[in-house]
Short mmCIF file of C-alpha atoms in Angstrom, two decimals:
data_model
loop_
_atom_site.label_atom_id
_atom_site.label_comp_id
_atom_site.label_asym_id
_atom_site.label_seq_id
_atom_site.Cartn_x
_atom_site.Cartn_y
_atom_site.Cartn_z
CA MET A 1 90.82 125.18 22.77
CA LYS A 2 93.05 125.21 25.78
CA SER A 3 91.37 123.15 28.11
CA ILE A 4 89.20 119.96 27.38
CA CYS A 5 87.54 117.57 30.03
CA ILE A 6 86.91 114.32 29.08
CA LEU A 7 84.22 112.27 31.19
CA ARG A 8 84.10 108.61 30.49
CA LEU A 9 83.70 106.64 33.79
CA SER A 10 83.82 103.21 32.97
CA ALA A 11 84.36 100.63 31.52
CA ILE A 12 87.69 98.92 31.15
CA GLY A 13 87.38 98.35 27.28
CA ASP A 14 85.56 101.72 26.70
CA VAL A 15 88.10 103.41 28.57
CA THR A 16 90.77 101.90 26.49
CA HIS A 17 89.08 103.17 23.41
CA VAL A 18 89.50 106.97 24.93
CA ILE A 19 93.36 106.52 25.01
CA PRO A 20 93.11 107.32 20.84
CA VAL A 21 91.17 110.35 21.61
CA VAL A 22 93.69 111.84 24.10
CA LEU A 23 96.59 111.07 22.15
CA SER A 24 94.90 112.61 19.03
CA LEU A 25 94.08 115.68 21.11
CA GLN A 26 97.69 116.14 22.20
CA GLU A 27 98.83 115.73 18.65
CA GLN A 28 96.05 118.22 17.04
CA ILE A 29 96.32 120.79 19.76
CA PRO A 30 100.03 120.89 21.08
CA GLY A 31 99.97 121.84 24.50
CA VAL A 32 96.08 121.43 25.55
CA ASN A 33 95.06 121.03 28.91
CA ILE A 34 93.54 117.74 29.48
CA THR A 35 91.53 116.56 32.34
CA TRP A 36 90.13 112.99 32.66
CA VAL A 37 86.99 112.49 35.18
CA ILE A 38 87.48 108.74 35.39
CA GLY A 39 86.35 105.45 37.60
CA LYS A 40 88.74 104.21 40.27
CA ILE A 41 89.62 100.70 38.92
CA GLU A 42 89.68 102.51 35.65
CA ALA A 43 92.31 105.15 36.75
CA LYS A 44 94.40 102.08 37.95
CA LEU A 45 94.99 101.07 34.36
CA ILE A 46 95.31 104.56 32.70
CA GLY A 47 96.00 106.54 35.47
CA ASP A 48 99.32 107.96 34.47
CA LEU A 49 98.84 108.56 30.58
CA PRO A 50 101.30 111.57 30.25
CA GLY A 51 100.04 115.17 30.08
CA VAL A 52 96.61 114.09 31.50
CA GLU A 53 95.10 115.44 34.69
CA PHE A 54 92.93 112.46 36.20
CA VAL A 55 90.04 113.39 38.69
CA ILE A 56 88.75 110.20 40.32
CA PHE A 57 85.11 109.74 40.33
CA ASP A 58 83.73 107.16 43.11
CA LYS A 59 80.98 105.42 41.70
CA LYS A 60 80.11 103.93 44.81
CA ALA A 61 79.98 107.24 47.19
CA GLY A 62 76.53 108.01 46.62
CA ARG A 63 75.61 111.88 46.67
CA GLN A 64 79.30 112.25 48.41
CA GLY A 65 80.98 111.05 45.05
CA TYR A 66 79.31 114.19 43.42
CA SER A 67 79.85 116.43 45.99
CA ASP A 68 83.72 115.52 45.87
CA LEU A 69 83.79 116.09 42.17
CA ARG A 70 82.05 119.49 42.35
CA ARG A 71 84.94 120.20 45.30
CA LYS A 72 87.51 119.21 43.17
CA LEU A 73 86.48 121.34 39.92
CA LYS A 74 85.32 124.43 41.78
CA GLY A 75 86.20 127.61 39.99
CA ARG A 76 87.12 125.78 36.94
CA ARG A 77 85.39 125.92 33.59
CA PHE A 78 86.60 124.23 30.42
CA ASP A 79 86.45 125.25 26.83
CA ALA A 80 85.16 121.78 25.83
CA LEU A 81 83.60 118.84 27.74
CA LEU A 82 83.60 115.45 25.98
CA HIS A 83 80.69 113.74 27.66
CA MET A 84 81.00 110.25 26.43
CA GLN A 85 78.85 108.28 28.77
CA VAL A 86 75.26 108.42 28.34
CA ALA A 87 74.42 106.55 31.79
CA PHE A 88 72.54 108.65 33.94
CA ARG A 89 75.05 108.27 36.92
CA ALA A 90 77.62 109.90 34.30
CA ASN A 91 75.32 112.58 33.18
CA LEU A 92 74.80 113.71 36.95
CA ALA A 93 78.43 113.71 37.01
CA ALA A 94 78.69 116.00 33.78
CA ALA A 95 76.25 118.58 35.80
CA CYS A 96 79.15 119.03 38.19
CA ILE A 97 81.87 120.16 35.02
CA ARG A 98 81.33 123.72 33.51
CA ALA A 99 82.17 123.94 29.96
CA ASN A 100 81.47 126.28 27.10
CA VAL A 101 80.84 123.39 24.55
CA ARG A 102 79.47 119.91 25.59
CA VAL A 103 79.70 117.28 23.26
CA GLY A 104 77.55 114.41 23.66
CA TYR A 105 75.70 111.62 21.23
CA ASP A 106 73.47 111.62 18.67
CA LYS A 107 70.07 111.39 19.58
CA THR A 108 69.70 107.67 18.80
CA ARG A 109 72.21 106.71 20.99
CA SER A 110 71.25 109.28 23.87
CA LYS A 111 69.33 108.07 26.89
CA ASP A 112 68.96 108.57 30.69
CA LEU A 113 68.11 112.46 29.81
CA HIS A 114 72.00 112.85 28.46
CA SER A 115 70.49 115.83 26.03
CA LEU A 116 70.03 117.84 28.77
CA PHE A 117 73.64 117.79 29.51
CA ILE A 118 75.27 118.50 26.05
CA ASN A 119 75.17 121.36 23.34
CA ARG A 120 76.49 119.73 20.53
CA ARG A 121 76.59 116.05 19.00
CA ILE A 122 78.57 113.84 17.34
CA GLN A 123 77.33 112.51 13.81
CA ALA A 124 75.04 109.83 13.74
CA ALA A 125 76.65 106.69 12.17
CA PRO A 126 74.77 103.44 12.18
CA LYS A 127 76.52 100.18 12.52
CA GLN A 128 79.38 101.74 14.38
CA HIS A 129 82.00 100.32 16.32
CA VAL A 130 82.46 101.53 20.01
CA ARG A 131 85.90 102.60 19.40
CA ASP A 132 84.83 104.66 16.01
CA CYS A 133 82.12 106.39 17.93
CA LEU A 134 84.43 107.65 20.75
CA ALA A 135 87.02 108.71 18.12
CA SER A 136 84.49 110.90 16.50
CA PHE A 137 83.98 113.13 19.83
CA LEU A 138 86.55 115.16 18.16
CA GLU A 139 84.75 116.17 15.20
CA PRO A 140 82.20 118.66 16.93
CA ILE A 141 84.90 120.75 18.02
CA GLY A 142 86.84 121.12 14.69
CA LEU A 143 89.46 118.40 14.89
CA GLU A 144 89.44 115.01 12.79
CA ALA A 145 88.21 111.70 14.36
CA ALA A 146 91.32 109.98 16.48
CA PRO A 147 92.97 107.34 14.65
CA PRO A 148 92.99 103.67 15.91
CA ARG A 149 96.55 104.16 17.93
CA TRP A 150 97.11 103.47 21.80
CA HIS A 151 99.65 103.79 24.50
CA ILE A 152 99.40 102.17 27.96
CA PRO A 153 102.28 102.81 30.46
CA VAL A 154 103.63 99.94 31.92
CA SER A 155 106.68 99.68 34.34
CA GLU A 156 109.98 97.61 34.05
CA ALA A 157 108.88 95.92 36.93
CA ASP A 158 105.24 95.07 35.46
CA HIS A 159 107.33 93.52 32.36
CA GLU A 160 109.68 91.67 34.62
CA PHE A 161 106.53 90.08 36.16
CA ALA A 162 105.24 89.19 32.71
CA ARG A 163 108.29 87.41 32.10
CA GLN A 164 108.47 85.40 35.17
CA HIS A 165 105.07 84.04 34.27
CA LEU A 166 105.48 83.33 30.45
CA ALA A 167 107.69 80.79 28.81
CA GLY A 168 110.23 81.84 26.57
CA ASP A 169 110.69 78.75 24.50
CA ARG A 170 107.15 78.69 23.09
CA LYS A 171 104.10 80.64 22.33
CA ASN A 172 101.71 81.72 25.53
CA LEU A 173 98.30 81.79 25.34
CA ILE A 174 96.54 83.74 28.00
CA ILE A 175 92.70 83.02 28.66
CA SER A 176 90.74 85.42 30.42
CA PRO A 177 87.57 83.62 30.55
CA CYS A 178 85.52 86.07 32.98
CA ALA A 179 83.21 89.14 31.69
CA SER A 180 81.63 91.46 33.80
CA HIS A 181 78.11 89.97 32.75
CA THR A 182 78.04 86.09 33.24
CA LEU A 183 75.72 85.46 30.16
CA ARG A 184 78.93 86.63 28.21
CA ASN A 185 80.88 83.82 29.78
CA TRP A 186 81.85 80.64 27.66
CA PRO A 187 81.54 77.36 29.76
CA ALA A 188 84.59 76.53 31.88
CA GLU A 189 84.69 72.75 30.64
CA ARG A 190 84.95 74.10 27.06
CA TYR A 191 87.72 76.65 27.97
CA ALA A 192 89.51 73.27 29.41
CA ARG A 193 88.87 71.73 26.18
CA LEU A 194 90.13 74.66 24.14
CA ALA A 195 93.29 75.09 26.61
CA ASP A 196 94.14 71.04 26.71
CA TYR A 197 94.00 71.42 22.50
CA ALA A 198 96.21 74.51 22.32
CA THR A 199 99.01 72.61 24.71
CA ARG A 200 98.81 69.28 22.17
CA GLN A 201 98.49 70.37 19.19
CA TYR A 202 100.82 73.72 19.29
CA GLY A 203 103.28 72.98 22.41
CA MET A 204 101.48 76.63 23.85
CA LYS A 205 101.94 77.40 27.41
CA VAL A 206 98.28 78.29 28.98
CA ILE A 207 97.96 81.35 31.60
CA LEU A 208 94.38 81.71 33.45
CA VAL A 209 93.98 84.97 34.54
CA GLY A 210 91.23 87.12 36.19
CA SER A 211 90.03 89.72 38.70
CA PRO A 212 90.44 88.69 42.83
CA ALA A 213 86.66 88.34 42.46
CA PRO A 214 85.48 84.99 44.25
CA PHE A 215 83.47 84.41 41.14
CA GLU A 216 86.27 84.75 38.56
CA LYS A 217 88.97 82.97 40.88
CA ASP A 218 86.27 79.77 41.24
CA TYR A 219 85.94 80.10 37.30
CA CYS A 220 89.65 79.77 36.76
CA ASP A 221 89.99 76.77 39.18
CA ARG A 222 86.93 75.18 37.22
CA ILE A 223 88.75 75.49 34.08
CA GLU A 224 92.32 74.25 35.60
CA ALA A 225 90.80 71.23 37.23
CA SER A 226 88.88 70.29 33.87
CA MET A 227 92.03 70.31 31.93
CA THR A 228 94.33 67.26 31.40
CA GLU A 229 97.26 69.31 30.33
CA ASP A 230 99.18 71.92 32.42
CA SER A 231 97.96 75.12 32.80
CA LEU A 232 99.50 78.37 35.26
CA ASN A 233 96.42 79.63 37.07
CA ILE A 234 97.23 83.28 38.41
CA CYS A 235 93.84 84.35 38.71
CA GLY A 236 93.61 87.41 41.29
CA GLN A 237 97.33 87.44 41.65
CA ASP A 238 98.27 90.26 38.99
CA THR A 239 97.42 93.93 38.79
CA LEU A 240 95.85 95.61 35.80
CA LYS A 241 99.32 96.93 35.00
CA GLN A 242 100.86 93.35 35.42
CA LEU A 243 98.07 92.05 33.20
CA THR A 244 98.65 94.64 30.63
CA ALA A 245 102.26 93.56 30.82
CA MET A 246 101.37 90.10 30.60
CA MET A 247 99.38 90.78 27.51
CA THR A 248 101.89 92.73 25.60
CA HIS A 249 104.39 89.49 25.69
CA ALA A 250 101.96 87.12 25.21
CA ASP A 251 100.96 85.75 21.62
CA LEU A 252 97.42 85.38 21.69
CA VAL A 253 94.47 86.07 24.41
CA VAL A 254 91.48 84.23 24.43
CA ALA A 255 88.36 86.23 25.97
CA PRO A 256 84.81 86.91 25.43
CA ASP A 257 83.44 90.25 25.47
CA THR A 258 85.30 91.80 28.37
CA GLY A 259 87.97 94.34 29.47
CA PRO A 260 91.33 92.56 28.97
CA ALA A 261 90.30 91.95 25.57
CA HIS A 262 90.48 95.59 24.75
CA ILE A 263 93.57 95.60 26.71
CA ALA A 264 95.39 92.93 24.62
CA SER A 265 93.68 94.91 21.51
CA ALA A 266 95.55 98.02 22.30
CA VAL A 267 98.68 96.65 23.00
CA GLY A 268 98.97 94.59 20.00
CA THR A 269 98.41 91.31 20.88
CA ASP A 270 95.57 88.89 19.18
CA VAL A 271 92.56 88.03 20.47
CA LEU A 272 90.62 85.15 19.82
CA GLY A 273 87.04 86.51 20.71
CA LEU A 274 84.15 84.27 21.77
CA PHE A 275 81.06 86.26 20.77
CA ALA A 276 77.17 85.28 21.16
CA ALA A 277 75.79 87.14 23.81
CA SER A 278 76.86 90.61 21.83
CA ASN A 279 78.16 91.66 18.45
CA PRO A 280 81.57 91.51 17.99
CA ASN A 281 81.33 94.38 15.23
CA ARG A 282 80.38 96.73 17.95
CA SER A 283 82.30 95.85 21.07
CA GLY A 284 84.92 93.33 19.83
CA PRO A 285 88.61 93.42 20.48
CA TYR A 286 89.14 96.28 17.36
CA ASN A 287 92.35 94.81 15.79
CA SER A 288 91.35 91.28 15.82
CA LEU A 289 87.77 90.87 14.75
CA GLN A 290 89.10 87.93 11.95
CA TRP A 291 89.69 86.33 15.05
CA CYS A 292 86.43 86.40 16.61
CA VAL A 293 84.62 83.55 16.62
CA ASP A 294 80.89 85.01 15.96
CA ARG A 295 77.76 83.11 17.06
CA TYR A 296 75.78 86.40 17.53
CA PRO A 297 73.66 86.37 14.41
CA GLU A 298 72.38 82.71 15.53
CA ALA A 299 71.91 83.74 18.96
CA LEU A 300 69.68 87.14 18.37
CA GLN A 301 67.78 85.17 16.09
CA GLN A 302 66.93 82.22 18.29
CA PHE A 303 66.45 83.95 21.72
CA THR A 304 64.96 87.25 19.91
CA GLY A 305 63.49 86.43 17.18
CA LYS A 306 65.39 89.15 14.82
CA THR A 307 68.16 89.18 12.41
CA VAL A 308 71.42 91.41 12.92
CA ASP A 309 69.90 93.83 10.41
CA GLU A 310 66.30 94.21 12.10
CA ALA A 311 67.37 94.44 15.90
CA ARG A 312 68.61 97.66 17.07
CA TRP A 313 72.47 98.15 16.55
CA GLY A 314 74.31 97.46 19.87
CA ALA A 315 71.47 94.81 20.91
CA LYS A 316 72.56 92.05 23.28
CA ALA A 317 71.84 88.30 23.22
CA GLU A 318 72.25 87.91 26.93
CA PHE A 319 70.20 85.09 27.33
CA GLU A 320 71.18 81.49 29.27
CA GLY A 321 72.16 79.42 26.61
CA ALA A 322 73.55 82.03 24.12
CA MET A 323 77.64 81.32 24.45
CA GLU A 324 76.77 77.76 24.62
CA LEU A 325 76.30 78.01 20.86
CA ILE A 326 79.80 78.60 20.58
CA THR A 327 81.60 74.74 20.08
CA VAL A 328 84.94 73.83 21.17
CA GLU A 329 85.16 73.21 17.62
CA ASP A 330 84.61 76.83 16.58
CA ALA A 331 87.21 77.79 19.10
CA THR A 332 89.71 75.29 17.89
CA ASN A 333 89.20 75.73 14.22
CA MET A 334 89.87 79.53 14.79
CA LEU A 335 92.86 78.79 16.91
CA ASP A 336 94.17 76.82 13.71
CA LYS A 337 93.55 79.59 11.17
CA TRP A 338 95.33 81.70 13.65
CA TRP A 339 98.46 79.89 13.93
CA SER A 340 98.77 78.94 10.08
CA SER A 341 98.32 82.73 9.75
CA LYS A 342 101.76 82.97 11.98
CA SER A 343 103.31 80.08 10.39
CA ASP A 344 103.00 81.80 7.08
CA GLU A 345 104.61 85.16 8.25
#
């Protein structure tokens, strides 16, 4: 195969999981032409990956977005399409892409008419992490599944931004408290208590980060106001590239099930994940699953009456009160374990 199109529009975390697929494609098929149809925000993070042509799909443009995609790809036919998103909007985008081989999800994970837009499927794999699922999209075209290896280009200016905001004389703890789904968020006051503990117990510098969205800025302001120790609140002041640089140089990131957790994992920084509304074994930070506080089984049982084995893999427990099952002590105990492991190195 000489030309391969990847269709994965969103979200930030899932997009980071596609990076290993790109790197593996370039390694297994030297000189392959890779085109990636991607969302606007996601392109700001990885739209400069070497050797990849990015085609931006504006999800907010309605019908015009599909017309623009057809125009951009007019007259082109790919050897293969890796259709990595089952949402109806993505399925409609796939209809705009001509390809001989069209790889999609197995029947269990297909939805929203996904099966109509593909002619090959990945193997069904129960209880699989999202990263491993996306890595397997190479197998139906005769390649090896992509190993867990990442590269996110970051400029020297972005690294300098990080150095200006991180401490050089103590460990840095970044808190990225907000997920796209508010029911995955831990209470602001509990973040504050964890941050105070990290500062008092271990002398860590705490940095609060988030997008410019008013909700996220308010959330970080509430955390800062609830703290008794000092912190640096730069919510809304950094770009995705600057955030990536910050996480590259940080020692630990605290986050719920959200894109920045996956960015941190991709750049090799440990993540203390806070999970109750979703299953960390499916969507947690891939390289830091051992550092995740996991109250998902309790949340699932309490709010759905099902065990993890009884529920559909990937079932959410996004209910009011689910994240409150994670106590401050849960988080501080995990921080203690993480700190002890670093002291032993």
